[in-house]
PDB file of C-alpha atoms and ligand atoms in Angstrom:
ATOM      1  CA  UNK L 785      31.584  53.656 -38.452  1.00 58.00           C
ATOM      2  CA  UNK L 786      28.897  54.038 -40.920  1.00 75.00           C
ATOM      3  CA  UNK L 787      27.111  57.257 -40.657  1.00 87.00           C
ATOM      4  CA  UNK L 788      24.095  56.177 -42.843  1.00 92.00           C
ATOM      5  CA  UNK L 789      23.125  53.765 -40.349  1.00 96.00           C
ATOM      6  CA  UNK L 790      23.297  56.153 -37.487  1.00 96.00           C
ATOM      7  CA  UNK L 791      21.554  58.372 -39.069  1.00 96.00           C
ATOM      8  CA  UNK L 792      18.326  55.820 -40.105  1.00 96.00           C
ATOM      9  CA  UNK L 793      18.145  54.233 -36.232  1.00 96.00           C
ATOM     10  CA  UNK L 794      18.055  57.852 -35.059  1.00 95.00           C
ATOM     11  CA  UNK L 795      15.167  58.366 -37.584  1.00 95.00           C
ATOM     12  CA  UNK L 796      13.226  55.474 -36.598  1.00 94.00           C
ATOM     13  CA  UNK L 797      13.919  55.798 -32.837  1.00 93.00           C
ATOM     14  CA  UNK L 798      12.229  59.258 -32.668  1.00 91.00           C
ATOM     15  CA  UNK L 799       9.432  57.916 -34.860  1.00 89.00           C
ATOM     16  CA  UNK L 800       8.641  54.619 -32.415  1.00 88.00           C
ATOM     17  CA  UNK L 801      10.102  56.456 -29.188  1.00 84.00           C
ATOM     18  CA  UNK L 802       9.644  60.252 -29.207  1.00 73.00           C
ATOM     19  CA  UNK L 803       6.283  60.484 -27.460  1.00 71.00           C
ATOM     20  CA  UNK L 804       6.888  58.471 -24.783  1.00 72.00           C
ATOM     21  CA  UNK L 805       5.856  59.667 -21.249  1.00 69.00           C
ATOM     22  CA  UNK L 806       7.061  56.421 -19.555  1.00 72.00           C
ATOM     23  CA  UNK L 807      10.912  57.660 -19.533  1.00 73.00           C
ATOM     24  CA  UNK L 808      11.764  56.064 -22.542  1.00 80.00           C
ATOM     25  CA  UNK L 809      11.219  58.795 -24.880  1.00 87.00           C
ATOM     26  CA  UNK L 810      13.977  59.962 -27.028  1.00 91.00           C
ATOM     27  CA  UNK L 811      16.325  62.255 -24.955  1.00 92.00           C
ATOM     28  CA  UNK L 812      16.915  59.065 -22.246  1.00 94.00           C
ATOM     29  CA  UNK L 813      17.929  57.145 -25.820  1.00 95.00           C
ATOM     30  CA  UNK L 814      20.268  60.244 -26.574  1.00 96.00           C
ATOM     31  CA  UNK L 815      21.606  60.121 -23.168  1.00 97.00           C
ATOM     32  CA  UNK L 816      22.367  56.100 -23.360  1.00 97.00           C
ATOM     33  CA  UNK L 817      24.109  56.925 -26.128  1.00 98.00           C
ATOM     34  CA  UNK L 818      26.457  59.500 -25.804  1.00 98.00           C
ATOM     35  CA  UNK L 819      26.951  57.514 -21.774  1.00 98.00           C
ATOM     36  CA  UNK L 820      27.770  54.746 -23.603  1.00 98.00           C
ATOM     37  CA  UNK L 821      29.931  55.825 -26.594  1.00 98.00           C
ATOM     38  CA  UNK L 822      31.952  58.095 -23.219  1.00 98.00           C
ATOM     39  CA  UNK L 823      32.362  54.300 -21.174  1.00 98.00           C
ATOM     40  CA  UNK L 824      33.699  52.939 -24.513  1.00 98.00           C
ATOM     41  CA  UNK L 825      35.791  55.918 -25.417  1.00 98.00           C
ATOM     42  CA  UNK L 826      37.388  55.976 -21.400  1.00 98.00           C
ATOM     43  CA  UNK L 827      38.075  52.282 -20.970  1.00 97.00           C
ATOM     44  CA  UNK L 828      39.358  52.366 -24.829  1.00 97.00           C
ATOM     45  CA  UNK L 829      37.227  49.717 -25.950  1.00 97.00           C
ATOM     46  CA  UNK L 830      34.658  47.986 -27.958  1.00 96.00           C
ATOM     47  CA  UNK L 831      33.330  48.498 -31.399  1.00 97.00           C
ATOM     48  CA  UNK L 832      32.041  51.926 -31.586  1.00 97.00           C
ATOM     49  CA  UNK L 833      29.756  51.455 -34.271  1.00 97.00           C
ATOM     50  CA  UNK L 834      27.847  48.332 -32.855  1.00 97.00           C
ATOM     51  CA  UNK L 835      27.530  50.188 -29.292  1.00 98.00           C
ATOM     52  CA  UNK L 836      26.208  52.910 -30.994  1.00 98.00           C
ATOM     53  CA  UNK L 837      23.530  51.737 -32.754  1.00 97.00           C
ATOM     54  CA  UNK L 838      22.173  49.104 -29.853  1.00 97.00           C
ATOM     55  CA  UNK L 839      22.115  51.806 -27.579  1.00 97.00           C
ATOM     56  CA  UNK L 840      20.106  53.928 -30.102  1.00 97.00           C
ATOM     57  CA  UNK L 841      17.634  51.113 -30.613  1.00 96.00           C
ATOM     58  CA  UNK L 842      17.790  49.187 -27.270  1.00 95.00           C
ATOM     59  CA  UNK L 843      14.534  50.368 -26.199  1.00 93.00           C
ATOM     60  CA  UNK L 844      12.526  49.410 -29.602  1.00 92.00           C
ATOM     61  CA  UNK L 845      11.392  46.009 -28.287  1.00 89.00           C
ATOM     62  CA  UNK L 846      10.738  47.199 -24.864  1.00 81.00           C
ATOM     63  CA  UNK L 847       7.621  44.691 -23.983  1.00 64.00           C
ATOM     64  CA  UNK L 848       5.524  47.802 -22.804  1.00 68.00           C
ATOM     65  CA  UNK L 849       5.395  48.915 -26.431  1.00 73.00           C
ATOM     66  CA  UNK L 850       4.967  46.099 -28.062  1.00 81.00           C
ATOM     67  CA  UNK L 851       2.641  42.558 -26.770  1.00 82.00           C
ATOM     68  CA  UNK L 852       5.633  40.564 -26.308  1.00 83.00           C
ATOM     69  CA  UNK L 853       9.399  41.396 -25.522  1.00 81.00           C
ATOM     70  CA  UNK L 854       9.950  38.340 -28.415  1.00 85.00           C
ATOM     71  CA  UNK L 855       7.363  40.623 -31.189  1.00 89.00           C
ATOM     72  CA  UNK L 856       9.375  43.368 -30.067  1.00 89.00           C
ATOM     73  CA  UNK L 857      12.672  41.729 -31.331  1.00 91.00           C
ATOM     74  CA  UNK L 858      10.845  40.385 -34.273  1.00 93.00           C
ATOM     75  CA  UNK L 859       9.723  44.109 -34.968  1.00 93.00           C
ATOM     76  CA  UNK L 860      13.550  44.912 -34.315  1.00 94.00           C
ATOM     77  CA  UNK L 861      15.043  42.538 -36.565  1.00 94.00           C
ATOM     78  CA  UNK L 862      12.309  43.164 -39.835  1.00 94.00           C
ATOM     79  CA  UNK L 863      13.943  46.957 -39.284  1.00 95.00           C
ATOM     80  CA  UNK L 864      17.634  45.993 -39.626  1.00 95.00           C
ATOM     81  CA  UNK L 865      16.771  43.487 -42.334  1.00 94.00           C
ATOM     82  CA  UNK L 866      14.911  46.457 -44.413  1.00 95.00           C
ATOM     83  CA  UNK L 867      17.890  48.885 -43.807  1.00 94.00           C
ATOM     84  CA  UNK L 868      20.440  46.200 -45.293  1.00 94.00           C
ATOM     85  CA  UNK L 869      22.873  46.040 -42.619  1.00 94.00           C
ATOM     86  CA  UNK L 870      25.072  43.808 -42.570  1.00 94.00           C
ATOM     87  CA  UNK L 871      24.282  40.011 -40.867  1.00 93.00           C
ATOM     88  CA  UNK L 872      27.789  40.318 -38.514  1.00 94.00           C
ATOM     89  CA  UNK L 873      26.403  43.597 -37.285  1.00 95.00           C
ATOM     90  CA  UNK L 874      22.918  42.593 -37.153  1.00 95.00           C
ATOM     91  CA  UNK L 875      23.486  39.501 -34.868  1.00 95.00           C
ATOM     92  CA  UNK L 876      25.761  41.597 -32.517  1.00 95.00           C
ATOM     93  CA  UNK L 877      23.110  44.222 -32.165  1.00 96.00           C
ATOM     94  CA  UNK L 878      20.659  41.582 -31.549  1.00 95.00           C
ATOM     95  CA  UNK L 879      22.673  39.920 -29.263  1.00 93.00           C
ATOM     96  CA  UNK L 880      23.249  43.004 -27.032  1.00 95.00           C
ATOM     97  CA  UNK L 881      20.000  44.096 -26.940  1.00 94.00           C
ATOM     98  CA  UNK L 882      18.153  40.496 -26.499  1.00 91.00           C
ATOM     99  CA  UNK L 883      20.119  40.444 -23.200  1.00 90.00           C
ATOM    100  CA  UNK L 884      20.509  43.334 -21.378  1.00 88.00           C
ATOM    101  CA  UNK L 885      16.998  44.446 -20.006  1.00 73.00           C
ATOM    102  CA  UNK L 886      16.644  44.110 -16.498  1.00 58.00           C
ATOM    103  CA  UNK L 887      14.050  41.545 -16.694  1.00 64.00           C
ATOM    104  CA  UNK L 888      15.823  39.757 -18.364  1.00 68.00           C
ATOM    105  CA  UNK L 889      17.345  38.130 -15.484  1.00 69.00           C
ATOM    106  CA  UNK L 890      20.621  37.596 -17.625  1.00 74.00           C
ATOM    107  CA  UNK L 891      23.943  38.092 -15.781  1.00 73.00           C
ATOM    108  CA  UNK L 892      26.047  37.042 -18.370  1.00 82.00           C
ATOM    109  CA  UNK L 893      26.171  39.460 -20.898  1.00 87.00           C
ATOM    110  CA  UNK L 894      27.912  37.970 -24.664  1.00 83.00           C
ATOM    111  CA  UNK L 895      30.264  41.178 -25.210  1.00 93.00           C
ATOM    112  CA  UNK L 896      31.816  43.953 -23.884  1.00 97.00           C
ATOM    113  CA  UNK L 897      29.507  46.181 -26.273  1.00 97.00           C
ATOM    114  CA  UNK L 898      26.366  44.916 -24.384  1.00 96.00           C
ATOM    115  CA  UNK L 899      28.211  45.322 -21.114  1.00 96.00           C
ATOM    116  CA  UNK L 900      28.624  49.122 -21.880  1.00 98.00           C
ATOM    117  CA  UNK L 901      25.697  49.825 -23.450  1.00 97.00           C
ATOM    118  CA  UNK L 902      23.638  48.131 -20.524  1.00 96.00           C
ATOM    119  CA  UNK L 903      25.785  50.281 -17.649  1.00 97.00           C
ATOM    120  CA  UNK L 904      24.476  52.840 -19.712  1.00 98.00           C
ATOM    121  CA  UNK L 905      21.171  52.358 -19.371  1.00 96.00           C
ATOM    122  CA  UNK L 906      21.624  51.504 -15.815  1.00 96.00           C
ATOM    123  CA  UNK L 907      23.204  54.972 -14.874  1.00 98.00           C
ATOM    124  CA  UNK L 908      20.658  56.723 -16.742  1.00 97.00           C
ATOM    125  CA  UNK L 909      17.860  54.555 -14.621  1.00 97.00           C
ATOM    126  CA  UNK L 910      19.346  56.154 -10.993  1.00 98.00           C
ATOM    127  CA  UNK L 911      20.405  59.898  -9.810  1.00 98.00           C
ATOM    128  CA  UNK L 912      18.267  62.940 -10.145  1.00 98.00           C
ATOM    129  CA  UNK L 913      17.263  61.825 -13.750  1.00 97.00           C
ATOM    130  CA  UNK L 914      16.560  57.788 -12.716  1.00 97.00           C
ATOM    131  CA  UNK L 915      14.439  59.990  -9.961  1.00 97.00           C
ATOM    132  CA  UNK L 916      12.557  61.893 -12.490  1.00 96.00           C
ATOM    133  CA  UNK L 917      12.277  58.994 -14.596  1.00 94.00           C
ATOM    134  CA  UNK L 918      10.479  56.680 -11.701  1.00 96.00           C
ATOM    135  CA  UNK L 919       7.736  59.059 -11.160  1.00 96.00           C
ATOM    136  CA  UNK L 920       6.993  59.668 -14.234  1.00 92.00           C
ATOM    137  CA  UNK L 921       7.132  56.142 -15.498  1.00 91.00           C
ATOM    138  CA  UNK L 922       4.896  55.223 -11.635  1.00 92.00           C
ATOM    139  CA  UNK L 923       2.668  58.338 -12.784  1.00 91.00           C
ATOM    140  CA  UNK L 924       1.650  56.605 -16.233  1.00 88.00           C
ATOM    141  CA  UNK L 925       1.119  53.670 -14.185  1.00 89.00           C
ATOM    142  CA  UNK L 926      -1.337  55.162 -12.316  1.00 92.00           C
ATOM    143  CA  UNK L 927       0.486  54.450  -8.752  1.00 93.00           C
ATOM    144  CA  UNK L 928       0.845  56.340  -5.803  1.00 95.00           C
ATOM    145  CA  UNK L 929       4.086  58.197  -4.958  1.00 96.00           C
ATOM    146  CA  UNK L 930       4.172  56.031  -1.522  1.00 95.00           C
ATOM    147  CA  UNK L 931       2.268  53.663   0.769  1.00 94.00           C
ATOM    148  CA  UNK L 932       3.928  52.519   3.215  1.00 91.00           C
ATOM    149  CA  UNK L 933       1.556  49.512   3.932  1.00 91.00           C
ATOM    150  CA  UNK L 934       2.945  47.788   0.806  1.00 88.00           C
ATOM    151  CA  UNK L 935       5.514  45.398   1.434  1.00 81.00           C
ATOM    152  CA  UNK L 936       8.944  45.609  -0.739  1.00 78.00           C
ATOM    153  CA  UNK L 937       9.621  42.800  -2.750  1.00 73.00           C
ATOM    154  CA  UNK L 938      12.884  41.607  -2.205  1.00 70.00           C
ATOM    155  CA  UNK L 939      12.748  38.714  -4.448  1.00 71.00           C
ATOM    156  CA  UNK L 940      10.328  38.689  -7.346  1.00 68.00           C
ATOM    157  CA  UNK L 941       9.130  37.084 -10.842  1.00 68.00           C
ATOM    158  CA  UNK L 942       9.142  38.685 -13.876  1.00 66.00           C
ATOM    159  CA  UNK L 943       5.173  38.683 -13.746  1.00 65.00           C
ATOM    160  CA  UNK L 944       5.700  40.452 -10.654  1.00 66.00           C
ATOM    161  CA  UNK L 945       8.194  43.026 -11.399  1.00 65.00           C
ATOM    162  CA  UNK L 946       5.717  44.309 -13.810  1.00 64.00           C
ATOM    163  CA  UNK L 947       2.402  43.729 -12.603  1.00 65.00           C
ATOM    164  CA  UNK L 948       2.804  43.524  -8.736  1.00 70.00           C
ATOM    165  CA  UNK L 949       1.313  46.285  -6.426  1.00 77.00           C
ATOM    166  CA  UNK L 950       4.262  49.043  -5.807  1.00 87.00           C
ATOM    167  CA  UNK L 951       4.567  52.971  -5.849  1.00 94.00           C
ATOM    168  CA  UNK L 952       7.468  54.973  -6.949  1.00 96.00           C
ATOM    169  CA  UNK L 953       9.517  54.482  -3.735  1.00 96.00           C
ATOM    170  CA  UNK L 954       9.000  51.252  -3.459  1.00 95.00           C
ATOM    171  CA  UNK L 955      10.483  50.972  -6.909  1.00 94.00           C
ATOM    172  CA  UNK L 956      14.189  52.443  -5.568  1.00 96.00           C
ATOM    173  CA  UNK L 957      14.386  49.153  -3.415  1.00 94.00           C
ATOM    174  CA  UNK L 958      12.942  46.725  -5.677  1.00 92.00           C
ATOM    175  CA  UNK L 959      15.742  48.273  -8.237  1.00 93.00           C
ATOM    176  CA  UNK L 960      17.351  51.433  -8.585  1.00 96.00           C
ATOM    177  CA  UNK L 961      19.276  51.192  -5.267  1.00 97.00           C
ATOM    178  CA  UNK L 962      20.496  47.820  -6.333  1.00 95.00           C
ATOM    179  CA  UNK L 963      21.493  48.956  -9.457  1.00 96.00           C
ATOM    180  CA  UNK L 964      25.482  50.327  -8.909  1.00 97.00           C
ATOM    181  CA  UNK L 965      26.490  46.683  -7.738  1.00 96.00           C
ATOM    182  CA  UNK L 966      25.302  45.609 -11.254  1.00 94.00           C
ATOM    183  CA  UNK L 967      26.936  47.480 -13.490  1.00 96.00           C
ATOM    184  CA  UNK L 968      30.710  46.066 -15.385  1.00 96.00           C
ATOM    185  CA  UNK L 969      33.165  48.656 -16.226  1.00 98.00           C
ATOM    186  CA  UNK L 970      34.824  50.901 -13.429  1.00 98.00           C
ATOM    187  CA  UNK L 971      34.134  54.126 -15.579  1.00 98.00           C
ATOM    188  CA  UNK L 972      30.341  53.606 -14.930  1.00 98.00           C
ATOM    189  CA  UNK L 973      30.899  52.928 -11.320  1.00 98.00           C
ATOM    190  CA  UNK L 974      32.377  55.812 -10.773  1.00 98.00           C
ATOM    191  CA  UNK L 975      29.727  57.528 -12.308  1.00 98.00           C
ATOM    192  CA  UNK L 976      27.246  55.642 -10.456  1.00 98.00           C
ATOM    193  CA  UNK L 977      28.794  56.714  -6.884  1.00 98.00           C
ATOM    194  CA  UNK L 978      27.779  59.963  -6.739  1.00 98.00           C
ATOM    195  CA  UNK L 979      24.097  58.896  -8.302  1.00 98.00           C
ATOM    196  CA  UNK L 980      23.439  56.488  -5.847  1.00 98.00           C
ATOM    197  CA  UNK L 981      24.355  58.283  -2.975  1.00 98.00           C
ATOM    198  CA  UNK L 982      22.051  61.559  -4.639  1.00 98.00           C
ATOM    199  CA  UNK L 983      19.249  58.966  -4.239  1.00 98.00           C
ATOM    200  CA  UNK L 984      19.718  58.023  -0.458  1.00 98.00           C
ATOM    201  CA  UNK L 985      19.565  61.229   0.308  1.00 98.00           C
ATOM    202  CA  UNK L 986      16.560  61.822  -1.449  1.00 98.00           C
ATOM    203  CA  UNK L 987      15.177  59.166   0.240  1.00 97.00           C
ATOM    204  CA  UNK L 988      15.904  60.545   3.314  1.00 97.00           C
ATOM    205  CA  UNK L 989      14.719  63.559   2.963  1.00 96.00           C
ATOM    206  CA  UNK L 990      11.432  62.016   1.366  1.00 97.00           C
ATOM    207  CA  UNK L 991      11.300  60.183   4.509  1.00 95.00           C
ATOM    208  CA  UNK L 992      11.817  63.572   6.868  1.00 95.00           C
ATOM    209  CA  UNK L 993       9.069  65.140   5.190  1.00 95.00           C
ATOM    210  CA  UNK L 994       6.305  62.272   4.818  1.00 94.00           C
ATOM    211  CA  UNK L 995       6.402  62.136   8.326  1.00 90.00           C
ATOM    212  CA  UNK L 996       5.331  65.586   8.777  1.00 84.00           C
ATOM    213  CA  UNK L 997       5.252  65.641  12.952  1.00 74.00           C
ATOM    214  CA  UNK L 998       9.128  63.908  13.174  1.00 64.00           C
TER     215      UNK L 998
HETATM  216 NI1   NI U 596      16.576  52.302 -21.778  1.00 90.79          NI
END
């Protein structure tokens, strides 16, 4: 555990992330965090310090902030070069968060660090928060809430899974409803459970109300 370094990704985090209105602002990099240091913590292991500090930064080379997903881990890397940490630590953090975005596309994850800090992320995307966070992210957008003469994509592209036409319900069946079969450890399934099955029922009771005469 080395404090200083926790203490310069926070720093820099709520410098590159704070503002963010697209749901990756700094309390969803708080709540990875402290969801991922309780997943290590329950199933007992992992290295604390390297989960720590990619879930803090996991969302610095996010391609919507940056041109590129690959300038964003270029960006990434220049930081943990200038803060001197140390190569071992540098590649592991790299390593974890090169892999686990959702698009990705890769299943096989290199550690059980990535594994945890990617469940993470996952539980935070679904539930009442991974609600909140798809209509706010489909709000920046500039999509609709619903339309239910778009198609959902089953099977997509990259390209497509950010550029495509969708609204903010479609987005619960192009991903956050397959999201609990994805995840690794059984502390985040559990936690998924009752998340998932929040969201259904959402989504029936979105349903109940869209169509107003039913
Ligand atoms: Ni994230």
């Amino acid at each position: 555990m080395n404090p200083f370094y926790l203490k310069e990704a926070e720093a820099f985090v709520k410098k590159q992330l704070g503002r963010d209105a697209s749901g990756h602002d700094w309390f969803h990099i708080d709540r990875v965090r402290k969801l991922s240091l309780h997943i290590a913590h329950t199933e007992n292991t992992g290295d604390l310090f390297v989960i720590e500090m990619a879930a803090l930064l996991h969302d610095i080379p996010d391609a919507k902030l940056h041109e590129t997903e690959d300038a964003g881990m270029l960006f990434l890397r220049d930081w943990l070069t200038q803060i001197k940490l140390p190569n071992e630590q540098e590649q592991a953090i790299m390593g974890i968060i090169s892999t686990i975005s959702f698009s990705s596309g890769i299943s096989k994850l290199p550690s059980i660090e990535a594994k945890i800090v990617q469940d993470a992320d996952r539980i935070d995307a679904i539930g009442a928060i991974g609600i909140a966070r798809t209509f706010a992210y489909g709000g920046k957008k500039g999509q609709l809430l619903y339309d239910p003469s778009i198609e959902i994509r089953e099977h997509m592209t990259k390209q497509e899974y950010r550029t495509g036409q969708s609204t903010s319900i479609h987005h619960f069946y192009e991903k956050l409803l397959k999201l609990k079969d994805m995840l690794h450890t059984d502390t985040a399934k559990k936690i998924a459970a009752e998340r998932h099955a929040f969201m259904e029922l959402f989504l029936q009771q979105f349903y109940k109300e869209w169509d107003v005469t039913s």
